[in-house]
Amino acid sequence: MVMDLNYMGFICDNPTVRGKELEEFTRKYNVMTHSELKKAFSVGYHDLMQVLSQTVPCVGCRRSVERLFAQLAESGQPTLDPLVITSNEIVSVRGDQLELPQALCTMLHDHSARLSNLVENQPRSKKSLRCGLHTLDSTRSRPSASSSDWREVWECMQPQCRKEVLIIKSATLLARLNDYLRKHRFCGECRTKVLRAYTLLTEEADPSREKGYVAALYSGIRRCLPEKHLHLQSKTEFISDLITRAEPELIG
């Protein structure tokens, strides 16, 4: 999982708060014991969800936060570094950051106002209060995959994010492939040929030895056989071509 929040200014690697604000914060910081400080910078799941329900009107956004929280608590991924989500569903701050009053002060500085503005400025439905990404109308209409929506997201993504998105696990591909074959009721012979093509792609060290092998069918795909995953080409036109091919399936 890769989440790039740096451009929004939410993650502060270089403390910048100085002057009276830092002096006042440091004075209060020094009064507290380490255990009191750790407790002050810890928030439980239920408290977080209560604040979320009061501040975020879109139910889709709230559900997304809940899913992300559950995934991070289970995986332990440091996605929101220096924030930490423990396995017992507690949000806290990384241990070394708790020892740095200037880092803590910077982390808390003006974030409430910026986050509030982010939520308030979201375009949303007047009836349901859902944001544009979670409106029921957009879900029902199921827009065409050939629209420019995905390109806008793609252009905003950092190179590392693009690379991560374009990694496909062999097991995941096989599961989706079996679903597709079952859904469209492929005959036994065709099913065998498709699964053989999958094997050549994901397991065979030298697929060119296969009779009738056509290398062009696998153009733009790099294989990592030991790690059992595939890398797709990150060129925009290549991704556009794949989405165009998949469009009939996506829109039903």
CSV table of C-alpha atoms in Angstrom, one decimal:
chain,number,residue,atom,x,y,z
A,1,MET,CA,0.0,0.0,0.0
A,2,VAL,CA,1.4,3.4,-1.0
A,3,MET,CA,-0.2,6.7,0.1
A,4,ASP,CA,1.4,10.0,-0.8
A,5,LEU,CA,0.3,12.8,1.5
A,6,ASN,CA,3.5,14.9,1.4
A,7,TYR,CA,2.2,17.5,-1.0
A,8,MET,CA,-0.7,18.3,1.4
A,9,GLY,CA,1.7,19.2,4.2
A,10,PHE,CA,0.2,16.7,6.7
A,11,ILE,CA,3.5,14.9,7.4
A,12,CYS,CA,6.3,17.1,8.9
A,13,ASP,CA,9.8,15.6,8.7
A,14,ASN,CA,11.5,18.9,9.3
A,15,PRO,CA,10.1,20.8,12.4
A,16,THR,CA,9.4,24.4,11.5
A,17,VAL,CA,7.4,25.8,14.5
A,18,ARG,CA,9.5,28.3,16.5
A,19,GLY,CA,9.0,31.3,18.8
A,20,LYS,CA,6.4,31.8,21.5
A,21,GLU,CA,4.1,28.9,20.2
A,22,LEU,CA,7.0,26.4,20.6
A,23,GLU,CA,8.0,27.8,24.0
A,24,GLU,CA,4.5,27.5,25.4
A,25,PHE,CA,4.1,24.0,24.0
A,26,THR,CA,7.5,22.9,25.4
A,27,ARG,CA,6.6,24.3,28.8
A,28,LYS,CA,3.5,22.1,28.9
A,29,TYR,CA,5.4,19.2,27.4
A,30,ASN,CA,8.0,19.3,30.2
A,31,VAL,CA,5.3,19.2,32.9
A,32,MET,CA,4.1,15.8,31.8
A,33,THR,CA,5.6,12.4,32.5
A,34,HIS,CA,6.5,10.0,29.7
A,35,SER,CA,3.4,7.8,30.5
A,36,GLU,CA,1.1,10.9,30.6
A,37,LEU,CA,2.6,12.1,27.3
A,38,LYS,CA,2.1,8.7,25.7
A,39,LYS,CA,-1.5,8.6,26.9
A,40,ALA,CA,-2.2,12.1,25.7
A,41,PHE,CA,-1.0,11.2,22.2
A,42,SER,CA,-3.1,8.0,22.0
A,43,VAL,CA,-6.6,7.7,20.6
A,44,GLY,CA,-8.8,4.6,20.6
A,45,TYR,CA,-10.8,3.4,17.6
A,46,HIS,CA,-14.2,4.2,19.1
A,47,ASP,CA,-13.2,7.8,20.0
A,48,LEU,CA,-11.8,8.3,16.6
A,49,MET,CA,-15.0,7.0,14.9
A,50,GLN,CA,-17.1,9.3,17.1
A,51,VAL,CA,-15.1,12.3,16.0
A,52,LEU,CA,-15.3,11.1,12.4
A,53,SER,CA,-19.1,10.8,12.5
A,54,GLN,CA,-19.3,14.4,13.8
A,55,THR,CA,-16.9,16.0,11.4
A,56,VAL,CA,-17.2,14.1,8.1
A,57,PRO,CA,-20.7,14.2,6.6
A,58,CYS,CA,-20.1,11.7,3.8
A,59,VAL,CA,-20.9,8.2,4.8
A,60,GLY,CA,-18.8,6.8,2.0
A,61,CYS,CA,-15.7,8.7,3.3
A,62,ARG,CA,-16.4,7.5,6.8
A,63,ARG,CA,-16.6,3.9,5.6
A,64,SER,CA,-13.4,4.3,3.6
A,65,VAL,CA,-11.6,5.6,6.8
A,66,GLU,CA,-12.9,2.6,8.7
A,67,ARG,CA,-11.6,0.2,6.1
A,68,LEU,CA,-8.2,1.9,6.0
A,69,PHE,CA,-8.0,1.9,9.7
A,70,ALA,CA,-8.8,-1.9,9.9
A,71,GLN,CA,-6.2,-2.7,7.2
A,72,LEU,CA,-3.4,-0.7,8.8
A,73,ALA,CA,-4.2,-2.2,12.3
A,74,GLU,CA,-4.0,-5.7,10.8
A,75,SER,CA,-1.0,-5.2,8.5
A,76,GLY,CA,1.1,-2.8,10.7
A,77,GLN,CA,2.1,-0.9,7.6
A,78,PRO,CA,3.6,2.6,8.5
A,79,THR,CA,1.5,4.3,5.8
A,80,LEU,CA,0.7,7.3,8.0
A,81,ASP,CA,4.1,7.7,9.5
A,82,PRO,CA,4.9,9.2,12.0
A,83,LEU,CA,1.4,8.1,13.1
A,84,VAL,CA,1.1,4.5,14.2
A,85,ILE,CA,-1.9,2.3,14.3
A,86,THR,CA,-1.4,-0.7,16.7
A,87,SER,CA,-3.0,-4.1,16.5
A,88,ASN,CA,-5.2,-3.3,19.4
A,89,GLU,CA,-6.7,-0.3,17.4
A,90,ILE,CA,-4.9,2.6,19.1
A,91,VAL,CA,-3.6,5.6,17.1
A,92,SER,CA,-0.5,7.0,18.5
A,93,VAL,CA,2.8,8.7,17.5
A,94,ARG,CA,6.1,6.9,16.7
A,95,GLY,CA,8.2,6.5,19.9
A,96,ASP,CA,11.1,8.6,18.8
A,97,GLN,CA,8.8,11.5,17.8
A,98,LEU,CA,7.4,11.6,21.3
A,99,GLU,CA,10.9,12.6,22.5
A,100,LEU,CA,10.9,15.7,20.3
A,101,PRO,CA,8.7,18.6,21.5
A,102,GLN,CA,9.4,20.6,18.3
A,103,ALA,CA,8.4,17.7,16.1
A,104,LEU,CA,5.2,17.2,18.1
A,105,CYS,CA,4.4,20.9,18.0
A,106,THR,CA,4.9,21.1,14.3
A,107,MET,CA,2.8,18.0,13.8
A,108,LEU,CA,-0.2,19.6,15.6
A,109,HIS,CA,0.3,23.1,14.2
A,110,ASP,CA,-2.7,24.4,12.2
A,111,HIS,CA,-3.7,20.9,11.0
A,112,SER,CA,-7.2,21.1,12.4
A,113,ALA,CA,-8.0,24.2,10.3
A,114,ARG,CA,-6.5,22.6,7.2
A,115,LEU,CA,-8.4,19.4,7.6
A,116,SER,CA,-11.6,21.2,8.3
A,117,ASN,CA,-11.2,23.2,5.1
A,118,LEU,CA,-10.5,20.0,3.2
A,119,VAL,CA,-13.7,18.5,4.3
A,120,GLU,CA,-15.8,21.6,4.0
A,121,ASN,CA,-14.6,22.4,0.4
A,122,GLN,CA,-15.5,19.0,-1.0
A,123,PRO,CA,-18.4,19.2,-3.5
A,124,ARG,CA,-21.3,17.1,-2.2
A,125,SER,CA,-24.9,16.1,-2.8
A,126,LYS,CA,-27.3,18.4,-1.0
A,127,LYS,CA,-29.7,15.5,-0.4
A,128,SER,CA,-27.4,12.8,0.9
A,129,LEU,CA,-24.3,14.9,1.9
A,130,ARG,CA,-22.2,12.3,0.1
A,131,CYS,CA,-19.1,13.7,-1.6
A,132,GLY,CA,-18.6,13.5,-5.4
A,133,LEU,CA,-16.5,10.3,-5.1
A,134,HIS,CA,-19.2,8.5,-3.2
A,135,THR,CA,-22.5,9.7,-4.6
A,136,LEU,CA,-25.1,7.0,-5.3
A,137,ASP,CA,-25.8,8.5,-8.7
A,138,SER,CA,-22.2,8.0,-9.8
A,139,THR,CA,-22.2,4.5,-8.5
A,140,ARG,CA,-25.4,3.6,-10.4
A,141,SER,CA,-24.4,5.2,-13.6
A,142,ARG,CA,-21.0,3.3,-13.7
A,143,PRO,CA,-19.1,5.7,-16.0
A,144,SER,CA,-17.2,4.4,-18.9
A,145,ALA,CA,-13.6,3.3,-18.2
A,146,SER,CA,-12.5,5.2,-21.3
A,147,SER,CA,-13.3,8.5,-19.7
A,148,SER,CA,-10.6,10.9,-18.6
A,149,ASP,CA,-11.2,10.3,-14.9
A,150,TRP,CA,-8.5,7.6,-14.5
A,151,ARG,CA,-6.0,9.8,-16.5
A,152,GLU,CA,-6.5,12.6,-14.0
A,153,VAL,CA,-5.7,10.3,-11.1
A,154,TRP,CA,-2.8,8.7,-13.0
A,155,GLU,CA,-1.2,12.1,-13.7
A,156,CYS,CA,-1.3,12.9,-10.0
A,157,MET,CA,0.4,9.7,-8.9
A,158,GLN,CA,4.1,9.6,-8.1
A,159,PRO,CA,6.3,7.2,-10.1
A,160,GLN,CA,6.6,4.8,-7.0
A,161,CYS,CA,2.8,4.8,-6.7
A,162,ARG,CA,2.4,3.9,-10.3
A,163,LYS,CA,4.8,1.0,-10.0
A,164,GLU,CA,3.0,-0.4,-7.0
A,165,VAL,CA,-0.4,-0.2,-8.7
A,166,LEU,CA,1.0,-2.0,-11.7
A,167,ILE,CA,2.3,-5.1,-9.8
A,168,ILE,CA,-0.1,-8.0,-10.3
A,169,LYS,CA,0.3,-11.1,-8.1
A,170,SER,CA,0.1,-14.4,-10.0
A,171,ALA,CA,-2.4,-15.9,-7.6
A,172,THR,CA,-4.7,-12.8,-7.9
A,173,LEU,CA,-4.5,-13.0,-11.7
A,174,LEU,CA,-5.4,-16.7,-11.7
A,175,ALA,CA,-8.4,-16.1,-9.4
A,176,ARG,CA,-9.8,-13.3,-11.7
A,177,LEU,CA,-9.1,-15.4,-14.7
A,178,ASN,CA,-11.1,-18.4,-13.4
A,179,ASP,CA,-13.9,-16.1,-12.5
A,180,TYR,CA,-13.9,-14.7,-16.1
A,181,LEU,CA,-13.8,-18.2,-17.6
A,182,ARG,CA,-16.7,-19.4,-15.4
A,183,LYS,CA,-18.8,-16.2,-16.0
A,184,HIS,CA,-18.5,-16.5,-19.8
A,185,ARG,CA,-18.8,-20.3,-19.9
A,186,PHE,CA,-15.7,-21.1,-21.9
A,187,CYS,CA,-15.7,-24.5,-23.4
A,188,GLY,CA,-13.2,-27.1,-22.1
A,189,GLU,CA,-10.8,-26.7,-25.0
A,190,CYS,CA,-10.7,-22.9,-24.9
A,191,ARG,CA,-10.4,-22.9,-21.1
A,192,THR,CA,-7.4,-25.2,-21.4
A,193,LYS,CA,-5.7,-22.9,-23.9
A,194,VAL,CA,-6.3,-19.8,-21.8
A,195,LEU,CA,-4.9,-21.5,-18.6
A,196,ARG,CA,-1.9,-22.7,-20.6
A,197,ALA,CA,-1.2,-19.1,-21.7
A,198,TYR,CA,-1.4,-18.1,-18.0
A,199,THR,CA,1.1,-20.9,-17.1
A,200,LEU,CA,3.5,-19.7,-19.9
A,201,LEU,CA,3.3,-16.2,-18.5
A,202,THR,CA,3.7,-16.9,-14.8
A,203,GLU,CA,5.6,-20.2,-14.4
A,204,GLU,CA,7.6,-21.2,-17.5
A,205,ALA,CA,11.2,-20.1,-17.4
A,206,ASP,CA,11.5,-20.2,-21.3
A,207,PRO,CA,8.0,-20.0,-22.8
A,208,SER,CA,9.4,-19.6,-26.3
A,209,ARG,CA,9.9,-23.4,-26.4
A,210,GLU,CA,6.1,-23.8,-26.5
A,211,LYS,CA,4.8,-24.6,-29.9
A,212,GLY,CA,2.9,-21.7,-31.4
A,213,TYR,CA,4.2,-19.2,-28.7
A,214,VAL,CA,3.6,-15.6,-29.7
A,215,ALA,CA,5.8,-13.2,-27.7
A,216,ALA,CA,3.7,-10.1,-28.8
A,217,LEU,CA,0.8,-11.3,-26.7
A,218,TYR,CA,2.8,-10.6,-23.6
A,219,SER,CA,4.3,-7.3,-24.7
A,220,GLY,CA,4.6,-4.7,-21.9
A,221,ILE,CA,4.7,-7.4,-19.2
A,222,ARG,CA,7.8,-8.1,-17.1
A,223,ARG,CA,7.8,-11.3,-15.1
A,224,CYS,CA,9.2,-12.0,-11.6
A,225,LEU,CA,9.0,-15.7,-11.4
A,226,PRO,CA,10.6,-16.2,-7.9
A,227,GLU,CA,8.3,-13.6,-6.4
A,228,LYS,CA,5.3,-14.8,-8.3
A,229,HIS,CA,4.1,-11.5,-9.6
A,230,LEU,CA,4.1,-9.4,-12.8
A,231,HIS,CA,5.0,-5.8,-13.6
A,232,LEU,CA,3.0,-3.9,-16.2
A,233,GLN,CA,4.5,-1.1,-18.3
A,234,SER,CA,3.9,2.3,-16.7
A,235,LYS,CA,3.4,4.1,-20.0
A,236,THR,CA,0.1,5.9,-20.1
A,237,GLU,CA,-0.9,4.7,-23.6
A,238,PHE,CA,-0.2,1.1,-22.6
A,239,ILE,CA,-2.5,1.4,-19.6
A,240,SER,CA,-5.1,3.2,-21.7
A,241,ASP,CA,-5.1,0.3,-24.2
A,242,LEU,CA,-5.6,-2.2,-21.4
A,243,ILE,CA,-8.5,-0.3,-19.9
A,244,THR,CA,-10.1,0.1,-23.3
A,245,ARG,CA,-9.9,-3.7,-23.8
A,246,ALA,CA,-11.4,-4.3,-20.3
A,247,GLU,CA,-14.2,-1.7,-20.8
A,248,PRO,CA,-16.9,-4.1,-22.0
A,249,GLU,CA,-16.4,-6.2,-18.9
A,250,LEU,CA,-16.3,-3.3,-16.5
A,251,ILE,CA,-19.5,-1.8,-17.8
A,252,GLY,CA,-21.3,-5.1,-17.9
